[in-house]
């Protein structure tokens, strides 16, 4: 009975060579029969003693080339592998008995290229000490095998990289054995390694499928086994770390000759990102629909070259058109026919101008809906152009502004009516004030004559009546003058100009120099801004505010007035509902006077409203009302904070530009 060693080619050759003398004729007859490179190596001299003629077939060397090598084995060893072969040869010196050893290396072809060889060797003869005297080697060309292995590894690597890049994994289930095999990509998807799970049980994967979906997956697999038809299924799995993945699985049955399913192979792909994107897209779509309904608008995309128009749901609702069945009729010509006849030419010209000038457009016009209702809409669009600046698409939105236009028209009518009424009131106040001056002058004149001509006849009581009448007439004259002043603020049509408030306030203080000196007041002025204003009105406002601060001082205490300004930040502007895109300055006029109760803040800015009697603090009670009108005339506002006995702060808020 032959042993494995007996069947080994190197041992067969060794037995043949051992049976005869080692001469060239005998070697040629025996070794040239082998389809491999056979050579004998002198262990003592470390030289080649013999190499067969297969070297010509396998490595391209002629026998004349071999004879010039001086029996040097390194002549055929590829340079990069010479150290490897040297180390491998040493192992043959340690072989015992007739054992053999093999290794792989590269041998140099005559062309300069190399071929892979598997070399197996054994001790052919030993010396009297039992050490190897000569060795027999047989080298088989395995280049094609090595190349195939290399290509196989490259393909495997490419497949692994492809699986990783595409987040896919492949699997194979054998019906007979119930065994399941996973690719590296499948292990990566499921969060396991081959070392953790070398054997995949039949229900292992299904146990990771989220419970509400497990039965559906089982049913699909069973259906594929019974019918032999492939299946595609999307479901979610829960990994061992709790992570949830959404998978798309394709399973394909493999049938035998009898048409029975013998195995299932398939691909599972991680679609978690796409799934979440689909959910987000659906949510955004619903949000867009709700937004369009709430704001009464719709979006369109017009493919100019192919005249294909796409509408969102909002546009169908504006035109009161059912989306289903009507998507194909929407085109430019159809849309133009829905535009109100009197606006049609204007709309068509706007579109053509937009296309010719390569710009967007915005237009308000009227349409007729599917139900025959007229609506006013506003369309705003822009162009998408190719590399040659040729328009290829128009993208925009159309908004139903019917109600907005109605409200706007109503506001315009109301505004005209209010302006007309205000104008009439202003004219009446102006005329009435002038007309009232004449009888007052007569009352004052005749009162003075009575005092001078008939003083002795009137007596003390009559003189008192005349004095009180004169005082009342003077008060009436002051009141009329302030009313005229208030009227002039409203009617003033002077232009706005750049005003340096630092200079304006200093000039105002100069005008009040006498009152400042009499009261011993100290006025501290901080840096003030330059703004657009009507200088005369702004000066009048500061005159009134500073006069009040001097008038309402504490007895026996000199007034201290501080004027400062800061630029308002966004939060401060939001507090007063101001335009966040404009710059506003907050100007404070603070004093240490008698102050006021905060509950009267609104009252002090109303016309003819007073907190103190005329005998204590004389005045018309209209000064702060004028300040309020001036602030409003400058697109600003004024308010005050005070506390009885602790002074007051009047704040004027004004924009830097009108």
XYZ file of C-alpha atoms in Angstrom:
658
model
C 0.000 0.000 0.000
C 1.411 3.372 -1.033
C 1.939 6.044 1.600
C 1.506 9.798 1.168
C 5.269 10.083 1.090
C 5.476 7.498 -1.683
C 3.061 9.573 -3.778
C 5.112 12.781 -3.289
C 6.858 13.529 -6.664
C 10.124 14.507 -5.015
C 10.302 11.176 -3.184
C 9.382 9.257 -6.330
C 12.203 10.999 -8.161
C 14.548 10.413 -5.228
C 13.808 6.684 -5.356
C 14.483 6.568 -9.098
C 17.757 8.414 -8.800
C 18.828 6.249 -5.866
C 18.434 3.143 -8.011
C 21.066 4.103 -10.594
C 24.269 5.966 -11.002
C 24.139 9.740 -11.025
C 25.355 10.454 -14.542
C 24.142 12.955 -17.098
C 22.545 10.502 -19.492
C 20.552 8.873 -16.752
C 19.450 12.246 -15.303
C 18.449 13.474 -18.752
C 16.339 10.397 -19.331
C 14.617 10.591 -15.948
C 14.313 14.250 -14.928
C 13.358 15.610 -18.309
C 10.191 13.570 -18.037
C 8.953 15.797 -15.217
C 7.065 19.029 -16.144
C 9.056 20.880 -13.509
C 12.493 22.285 -12.879
C 14.658 19.577 -11.261
C 18.102 20.287 -9.873
C 20.635 18.705 -7.515
C 22.418 20.946 -5.022
C 25.837 20.101 -3.532
C 25.370 20.698 0.192
C 29.079 20.956 0.961
C 30.113 23.206 -1.971
C 26.756 25.052 -1.988
C 26.787 24.757 -5.773
C 24.517 23.297 -8.380
C 25.577 19.824 -9.451
C 22.809 19.417 -11.990
C 19.713 21.118 -13.451
C 17.394 19.574 -16.032
C 16.667 20.953 -19.460
C 13.165 22.094 -18.450
C 14.914 25.355 -17.571
C 14.632 26.252 -21.258
C 10.867 25.663 -21.347
C 10.167 27.270 -17.982
C 12.668 30.147 -17.799
C 13.881 30.555 -21.417
C 17.582 29.860 -20.792
C 19.542 27.877 -23.393
C 21.901 25.161 -22.181
C 24.821 27.377 -23.229
C 23.540 30.060 -20.793
C 23.472 27.558 -17.946
C 27.017 26.399 -18.602
C 28.310 29.911 -17.967
C 26.800 30.185 -14.453
C 29.578 28.339 -12.690
C 26.902 26.259 -10.985
C 25.688 29.334 -9.035
C 22.072 28.851 -7.955
C 21.641 32.595 -7.405
C 21.813 33.099 -11.175
C 18.188 32.054 -11.462
C 16.928 33.386 -8.102
C 15.110 36.727 -8.415
C 17.269 39.349 -6.712
C 14.654 40.398 -4.139
C 14.154 36.749 -3.063
C 17.827 35.713 -2.777
C 17.986 36.300 0.979
C 14.715 34.395 1.404
C 16.091 31.390 -0.542
C 19.327 31.494 1.436
C 17.331 31.250 4.704
C 15.090 28.502 3.298
C 18.067 26.396 2.157
C 19.432 26.372 5.694
C 16.307 24.513 6.798
C 17.195 21.562 4.535
C 20.381 20.987 6.500
C 18.169 20.233 9.507
C 15.963 17.647 7.733
C 16.009 14.139 9.140
C 15.688 10.920 7.205
C 13.797 11.234 3.954
C 11.528 14.089 5.019
C 10.917 16.972 2.641
C 10.255 20.694 2.878
C 8.784 23.246 0.459
C 8.780 27.002 -0.007
C 7.703 29.588 -2.617
C 9.966 32.058 -4.351
C 10.457 33.897 -7.601
C 12.879 32.750 -10.310
C 14.235 35.112 -12.940
C 13.178 34.544 -16.564
C 15.680 35.228 -19.308
C 13.529 38.194 -20.418
C 14.215 39.860 -17.046
C 10.743 39.167 -15.696
C 10.085 36.628 -12.993
C 7.884 33.581 -12.448
C 6.553 32.138 -9.192
C 7.715 28.611 -8.312
C 6.839 26.219 -5.550
C 10.024 24.361 -4.654
C 9.959 21.068 -2.772
C 13.221 19.431 -1.728
C 14.743 16.555 0.206
C 18.170 15.167 1.090
C 19.365 12.998 -1.800
C 22.563 11.627 -0.199
C 24.247 11.942 3.163
C 27.957 11.657 4.062
C 29.470 9.217 6.516
C 28.551 11.562 9.384
C 24.913 11.597 8.314
C 24.996 15.218 7.208
C 23.457 16.166 3.834
C 25.934 15.730 1.009
C 23.550 16.547 -1.822
C 19.944 17.727 -2.059
C 17.279 17.148 -4.676
C 14.836 19.927 -5.594
C 11.780 20.047 -7.827
C 10.369 23.530 -8.655
C 6.850 23.750 -10.109
C 5.723 26.922 -11.932
C 2.768 28.310 -9.967
C 2.670 31.787 -11.570
C -0.861 31.354 -12.916
C -2.029 30.057 -9.546
C -0.389 32.955 -7.705
C -1.868 35.437 -10.178
C -5.286 33.902 -9.690
C -4.890 34.159 -5.923
C -3.762 37.749 -6.278
C -6.736 38.590 -8.465
C -9.001 36.783 -6.038
C -7.662 38.856 -3.125
C -7.984 42.033 -5.171
C -11.550 41.124 -6.083
C -12.290 40.331 -2.448
C -10.778 43.657 -1.377
C -12.720 45.496 -4.070
C -15.907 43.770 -2.960
C -15.229 44.669 0.675
C -14.565 48.290 -0.243
C -17.671 48.367 -2.436
C -19.784 46.949 0.372
C -18.366 49.509 2.779
C -18.853 52.400 0.361
C -22.419 51.415 -0.532
C -23.291 50.214 2.990
C -24.335 46.819 1.709
C -23.832 43.247 2.854
C -24.299 39.919 1.051
C -25.631 36.706 2.518
C -26.297 33.125 1.536
C -28.696 30.661 3.191
C -28.497 26.929 2.432
C -31.842 25.171 2.809
C -30.460 21.674 3.361
C -28.007 22.548 6.121
C -29.818 25.628 7.429
C -26.463 27.428 7.507
C -26.142 31.133 6.731
C -22.986 32.813 5.465
C -22.361 36.545 5.701
C -19.939 38.722 3.793
C -17.700 41.156 5.681
C -20.092 43.910 4.671
C -22.993 42.080 6.309
C -21.024 41.677 9.539
C -20.221 45.403 9.442
C -23.880 46.291 8.865
C -25.039 44.215 11.812
C -22.214 45.397 14.089
C -20.505 42.014 14.561
C -17.135 40.465 13.660
C -16.450 36.985 12.301
C -14.648 36.167 15.516
C -17.752 37.026 17.546
C -20.173 35.103 15.332
C -18.307 32.493 13.234
C -21.572 30.577 12.834
C -24.803 32.398 11.934
C -27.862 30.584 13.229
C -31.049 30.312 11.174
C -33.013 32.792 13.311
C -30.103 35.011 14.318
C -30.802 37.707 11.752
C -34.574 37.596 12.259
C -34.083 38.131 15.986
C -32.651 41.572 15.167
C -35.636 42.601 13.037
C -37.854 45.010 14.971
C -40.723 42.987 16.440
C -43.648 44.674 14.629
C -41.979 43.753 11.306
C -40.676 40.251 12.089
C -43.725 38.396 10.843
C -43.783 40.301 7.543
C -40.141 39.395 6.914
C -40.794 35.715 7.773
C -43.773 35.637 5.422
C -41.777 37.129 2.542
C -38.938 34.627 2.965
C -41.370 31.702 3.182
C -43.204 32.930 0.097
C -39.903 33.078 -1.833
C -39.057 29.503 -0.778
C -42.478 28.227 -1.851
C -42.772 30.131 -5.149
C -39.122 30.457 -6.192
C -39.646 34.159 -6.854
C -37.307 36.878 -5.659
C -38.486 39.394 -3.103
C -37.622 42.939 -2.108
C -38.450 44.268 1.329
C -37.746 47.315 3.490
C -37.731 46.990 7.255
C -35.792 48.057 10.337
C -33.388 46.125 12.545
C -32.091 46.838 16.024
C -28.383 46.231 16.548
C -26.801 44.960 19.738
C -25.876 48.517 20.805
C -29.487 49.648 20.388
C -28.892 51.457 17.100
C -31.772 51.198 14.661
C -31.088 50.682 10.956
C -33.450 50.703 8.015
C -32.577 48.027 5.451
C -33.560 47.301 1.887
C -33.247 43.550 1.235
C -33.252 41.726 -2.082
C -33.521 37.926 -1.871
C -33.144 35.588 -4.870
C -33.937 31.856 -4.697
C -31.642 29.330 -6.424
C -33.416 26.294 -7.881
C -32.253 22.746 -8.626
C -33.091 20.749 -11.735
C -36.446 19.811 -10.215
C -37.355 23.462 -9.723
C -37.008 23.277 -5.945
C -35.390 26.065 -3.952
C -32.074 24.904 -2.532
C -30.715 28.216 -1.267
C -31.399 31.929 -0.946
C -28.814 34.569 -1.771
C -29.303 38.243 -1.289
C -28.083 41.735 -0.589
C -29.040 43.947 2.332
C -28.439 47.692 2.053
C -28.470 50.328 4.769
C -31.019 52.952 3.658
C -31.244 54.773 6.988
C -30.047 58.080 5.492
C -32.428 57.809 2.536
C -35.257 56.760 4.848
C -34.725 59.767 7.119
C -34.369 62.021 4.099
C -37.638 60.646 2.730
C -39.338 61.332 6.063
C -37.847 64.826 6.145
C -38.876 65.425 2.523
C -42.406 64.282 3.293
C -42.534 66.522 6.364
C -41.151 69.469 4.374
C -43.671 68.773 1.631
C -46.509 68.827 4.135
C -45.092 71.944 5.789
C -44.807 73.648 2.418
C -48.408 72.724 1.632
C -49.608 74.123 4.960
C -47.492 77.252 4.493
C -48.872 77.761 0.985
C -52.415 77.399 2.283
C -51.786 79.815 5.146
C -50.039 82.454 2.997
C -52.109 81.859 -0.177
C -49.209 81.228 -2.541
C -47.829 78.515 -4.817
C -44.494 77.759 -6.499
C -43.945 77.031 -10.190
C -41.078 75.764 -12.364
C -41.325 76.397 -16.111
C -39.094 74.342 -18.415
C -38.844 76.957 -21.169
C -37.358 74.748 -23.889
C -39.926 71.956 -23.548
C -42.751 74.203 -22.287
C -43.367 71.922 -19.321
C -44.669 73.579 -16.167
C -44.734 72.097 -12.688
C -46.960 73.559 -9.958
C -47.117 72.976 -6.233
C -50.494 72.345 -4.595
C -50.788 75.998 -3.591
C -51.102 77.178 -7.199
C -53.813 74.653 -7.982
C -55.746 75.965 -4.979
C -55.345 79.578 -6.113
C -56.743 78.692 -9.550
C -59.412 76.461 -7.926
C -58.230 73.653 -10.175
C -58.179 69.956 -9.303
C -54.578 68.739 -9.549
C -55.472 65.210 -10.645
C -56.130 65.121 -14.364
C -55.145 68.747 -14.981
C -51.341 68.622 -14.659
C -50.964 68.156 -18.426
C -52.978 71.264 -19.385
C -50.764 73.674 -17.454
C -48.633 75.547 -20.005
C -47.693 79.126 -20.778
C -50.430 79.579 -23.413
C -53.052 78.120 -21.060
C -51.849 80.312 -18.201
C -51.955 83.419 -20.392
C -55.583 82.621 -21.262
C -56.432 82.645 -17.524
C -55.075 86.182 -17.090
C -57.745 88.899 -17.085
C -58.091 90.341 -20.614
C -57.077 93.879 -19.604
C -53.871 92.557 -17.950
C -52.991 89.948 -20.581
C -50.824 92.143 -22.806
C -48.975 93.616 -19.806
C -48.304 90.098 -18.434
C -47.089 88.779 -21.818
C -44.764 91.771 -22.267
C -43.340 91.265 -18.774
C -42.524 87.602 -19.554
C -40.935 88.416 -22.928
C -38.920 91.263 -21.427
C -37.720 88.903 -18.685
C -36.549 86.320 -21.265
C -34.925 88.888 -23.570
C -33.122 90.833 -20.846
C -32.161 87.683 -18.868
C -33.597 89.115 -15.649
C -36.362 88.220 -13.229
C -39.654 90.086 -12.891
C -42.360 90.948 -10.373
C -45.921 91.793 -11.413
C -49.405 92.227 -9.951
C -52.323 91.262 -12.219
C -55.774 89.669 -12.237
C -56.753 86.108 -13.133
C -59.983 84.194 -13.673
C -60.182 80.925 -11.705
C -61.776 77.670 -12.838
C -64.996 78.684 -11.063
C -65.059 82.046 -12.858
C -63.958 84.040 -9.802
C -61.645 87.014 -10.306
C -58.528 87.179 -8.143
C -55.613 89.573 -7.906
C -52.259 87.769 -7.770
C -48.615 88.777 -7.532
C -45.939 86.777 -9.371
C -42.218 87.011 -8.654
C -39.828 84.932 -10.757
C -36.165 84.489 -11.623
C -34.330 82.749 -14.482
C -31.959 79.792 -14.483
C -29.491 80.011 -17.373
C -27.082 77.567 -19.009
C -23.351 78.131 -19.568
C -24.157 80.235 -22.642
C -26.428 82.551 -20.611
C -29.503 81.140 -22.355
C -32.610 80.867 -20.108
C -33.618 77.252 -19.595
C -35.976 77.504 -16.619
C -38.084 80.082 -14.852
C -38.673 79.562 -11.138
C -40.972 81.651 -8.997
C -44.070 81.953 -6.888
C -47.540 83.369 -7.339
C -49.422 84.785 -4.349
C -53.136 85.510 -3.998
C -53.239 89.155 -2.838
C -56.966 89.734 -3.398
C -57.778 90.265 0.285
C -54.564 92.229 0.789
C -55.523 94.580 -2.052
C -59.009 95.010 -0.639
C -57.626 95.871 2.794
C -55.001 98.135 1.217
C -57.623 99.990 -0.802
C -59.817 100.311 2.276
C -56.864 101.656 4.273
C -56.086 104.144 1.516
C -59.685 105.337 1.543
C -59.659 105.611 5.335
C -56.293 107.375 5.254
C -57.561 109.901 2.712
C -60.625 110.484 4.882
C -58.501 110.896 8.032
C -56.121 113.265 6.244
C -59.057 115.281 4.927
C -60.605 115.420 8.401
C -57.297 116.364 10.021
C -56.732 119.047 7.414
C -60.169 120.481 8.063
C -59.555 120.434 11.815
C -56.156 122.059 11.405
C -57.612 124.717 9.128
C -60.452 125.243 11.580
C -58.058 125.520 14.530
C -55.828 127.899 12.609
C -58.732 130.058 11.443
C -60.482 129.946 14.814
C -57.284 130.921 16.617
C -56.824 133.914 14.351
C -60.494 134.928 14.625
C -60.344 134.662 18.420
C -57.445 137.087 18.610
C -59.572 140.056 17.495
C -62.260 139.972 20.266
C -59.472 139.389 22.814
C -57.691 142.514 21.649
C -60.943 144.503 22.037
C -61.567 143.067 25.510
C -58.035 144.005 26.543
C -58.249 147.478 24.943
C -61.616 148.431 26.383
C -60.664 146.959 29.772
C -57.592 149.211 29.863
C -59.719 152.288 28.941
C -62.201 151.496 31.677
C -59.343 151.318 34.216
C -57.861 154.657 33.166
C -61.018 156.742 32.568
C -63.443 155.384 35.123
C -61.201 154.107 37.921
C -62.690 156.566 40.462
C -66.247 155.603 39.597
C -65.601 151.795 39.578
C -64.193 151.672 43.059
C -62.075 148.878 44.467
C -64.516 146.114 43.627
C -64.946 147.274 40.006
C -61.172 147.575 39.592
C -60.788 144.021 40.892
C -63.270 142.793 38.256
C -61.419 144.653 35.521
C -58.058 143.136 36.651
C -59.460 139.606 36.677
C -60.944 140.170 33.215
C -57.548 141.342 31.917
C -55.761 138.337 33.420
C -58.312 135.996 31.847
C -57.819 137.696 28.472
C -54.018 137.286 28.735
C -54.427 133.593 29.591
C -56.745 133.199 26.629
C -54.195 134.888 24.358
C -51.421 132.569 25.581
C -53.675 129.587 25.009
C -54.458 130.688 21.460
C -50.755 131.269 20.755
C -49.842 127.763 21.902
C -52.695 126.299 19.839
C -51.308 128.110 16.812
C -47.882 126.763 17.663
C -49.257 123.208 17.837
C -51.026 123.724 14.531
C -47.815 124.941 12.912
C -46.006 121.741 14.015
C -48.577 119.614 12.182
C -48.762 121.854 9.115
C -45.000 122.415 8.837
C -43.662 121.261 5.467
C -40.017 122.190 6.004
C -37.496 119.656 4.635
C -35.366 117.398 6.810
C -31.636 118.070 6.941
C -28.565 116.801 8.787
C -28.584 118.289 12.282
C -25.727 118.102 14.779
C -27.626 117.828 18.060
C -24.568 118.904 20.052
C -24.706 122.358 18.413
C -28.513 122.511 18.513
C -28.745 121.793 22.256
C -25.990 124.310 23.061
C -27.863 126.980 21.055
C -31.073 126.127 22.926
C -29.318 126.541 26.292
C -28.004 129.920 25.135
C -31.598 131.031 24.445
C -32.496 129.997 28.030
C -29.413 131.654 29.523
C -31.410 134.083 31.709
C -33.544 131.309 33.269
C -30.443 129.146 33.767
C -28.654 131.970 35.589
C -31.672 132.862 37.730
C -32.139 129.261 38.936
C -28.401 128.484 39.240
C -28.934 125.400 37.059
C -26.128 123.046 35.978
C -26.611 121.366 32.594
C -24.329 118.463 31.652
C -24.314 117.449 27.977
C -22.940 114.095 26.794
C -22.013 113.259 23.171
C -25.094 113.606 20.951
C -25.644 112.169 17.443
C -26.098 113.761 14.026
C -29.555 112.938 12.641
C -32.025 113.927 9.919
C -34.390 116.522 11.415
C -36.246 119.799 11.005
C -33.957 122.103 13.027
C -36.633 124.592 14.164
C -38.910 121.846 15.478
C -36.122 119.967 17.224
C -34.973 123.197 18.858
C -38.532 123.925 19.985
C -38.802 120.438 21.534
C -35.599 120.855 23.566
C -36.649 124.370 24.593
C -39.897 122.977 26.013
C -38.179 120.063 27.787
C -35.426 122.214 29.320
C -37.937 124.914 30.327
C -39.996 122.253 32.149
C -36.883 120.966 33.918
C -36.071 124.496 35.107
C -39.677 125.276 36.050
C -40.468 122.128 38.046
C -37.453 122.378 40.342
C -37.373 121.712 44.062
C -37.533 124.809 46.259
C -34.114 125.869 47.494
C -32.224 123.330 45.300
C -30.454 124.308 42.101
C -31.570 122.241 39.077
C -29.206 119.562 37.735
C -30.032 118.553 34.157
C -28.164 115.752 32.323
C -28.556 115.168 28.580
C -27.177 111.885 27.143
C -27.695 109.660 24.083
C -27.029 106.026 23.144
C -27.546 104.011 19.980
C -30.302 101.434 20.529
C -29.567 97.725 20.068
C -31.940 95.205 18.495
C -33.544 94.191 21.814
C -34.248 97.834 22.711
C -35.812 98.464 19.295
C -38.010 95.385 19.643
C -39.229 96.686 23.021
C -40.674 99.776 21.304
C -41.735 97.956 18.080
C -39.255 99.923 15.957
C -37.948 98.947 12.528
C -35.024 96.562 13.282
C -33.260 97.553 10.042
C -33.014 101.265 10.959
C -30.726 102.998 13.455
C -32.384 104.756 16.389
C -30.953 106.937 19.156
C -32.344 107.156 22.679
C -31.871 110.684 24.107
C -32.483 111.156 27.842
C -33.125 114.513 29.580
C -32.872 113.773 33.323
C -33.482 116.299 36.121
C -33.514 116.414 39.933
C -36.809 118.305 40.167
C -40.127 117.555 41.852
C -40.872 114.572 39.574
C -44.352 113.113 39.097
C -46.371 109.997 39.835
C -45.722 107.409 37.074
C -49.438 106.714 36.649
C -49.771 110.175 35.049
C -47.206 109.484 32.304
C -49.731 109.431 29.453
C -51.700 112.358 30.833
C -48.805 114.839 30.812
C -48.460 114.486 27.006
C -52.114 115.286 26.362
C -53.191 118.767 25.352
C -54.357 121.096 28.183
C -53.526 118.469 30.830
C -51.865 119.799 33.995
C -50.727 118.141 37.226
C -50.340 121.451 39.112
C -52.365 124.669 39.425
C -51.581 127.733 37.273
C -50.864 129.817 40.338
C -48.064 127.443 41.409
C -46.568 126.628 37.989
C -47.823 128.950 35.230
C -48.134 127.692 31.659
C -50.593 126.631 28.990
C -50.365 122.861 29.572
C -49.586 122.240 25.933
C -45.755 122.197 25.848
C -45.321 118.420 26.194
C -48.114 117.800 23.681
C -46.068 119.842 21.190
C -42.980 117.731 22.026
C -44.988 114.583 21.339
C -46.138 115.937 17.957
C -42.568 116.877 17.013
C -41.224 113.405 17.955
C -43.955 111.712 15.903
C -43.286 114.116 13.008
C -39.711 112.766 13.061
C -40.874 109.081 13.012
C -39.947 108.765 16.687
C -41.607 108.764 20.070
C -41.309 110.294 23.540
C -42.042 108.920 27.001
C -41.201 109.795 30.602
C -40.370 108.145 33.908
C -40.708 109.926 37.216
C -41.110 109.617 40.958
C -42.515 112.301 43.177
C -39.748 114.258 44.873
C -36.990 112.388 42.983
C -36.935 114.001 39.576
C -37.925 112.858 36.109
C -36.354 111.467 32.935
C -37.834 112.401 29.541
C -36.727 110.051 26.778
C -36.883 110.992 23.093
C -36.292 108.209 20.532
C -35.391 109.387 17.009
C -34.062 107.632 13.859
C -30.763 108.753 12.377
C -32.253 108.887 8.870
C -35.719 109.763 7.598
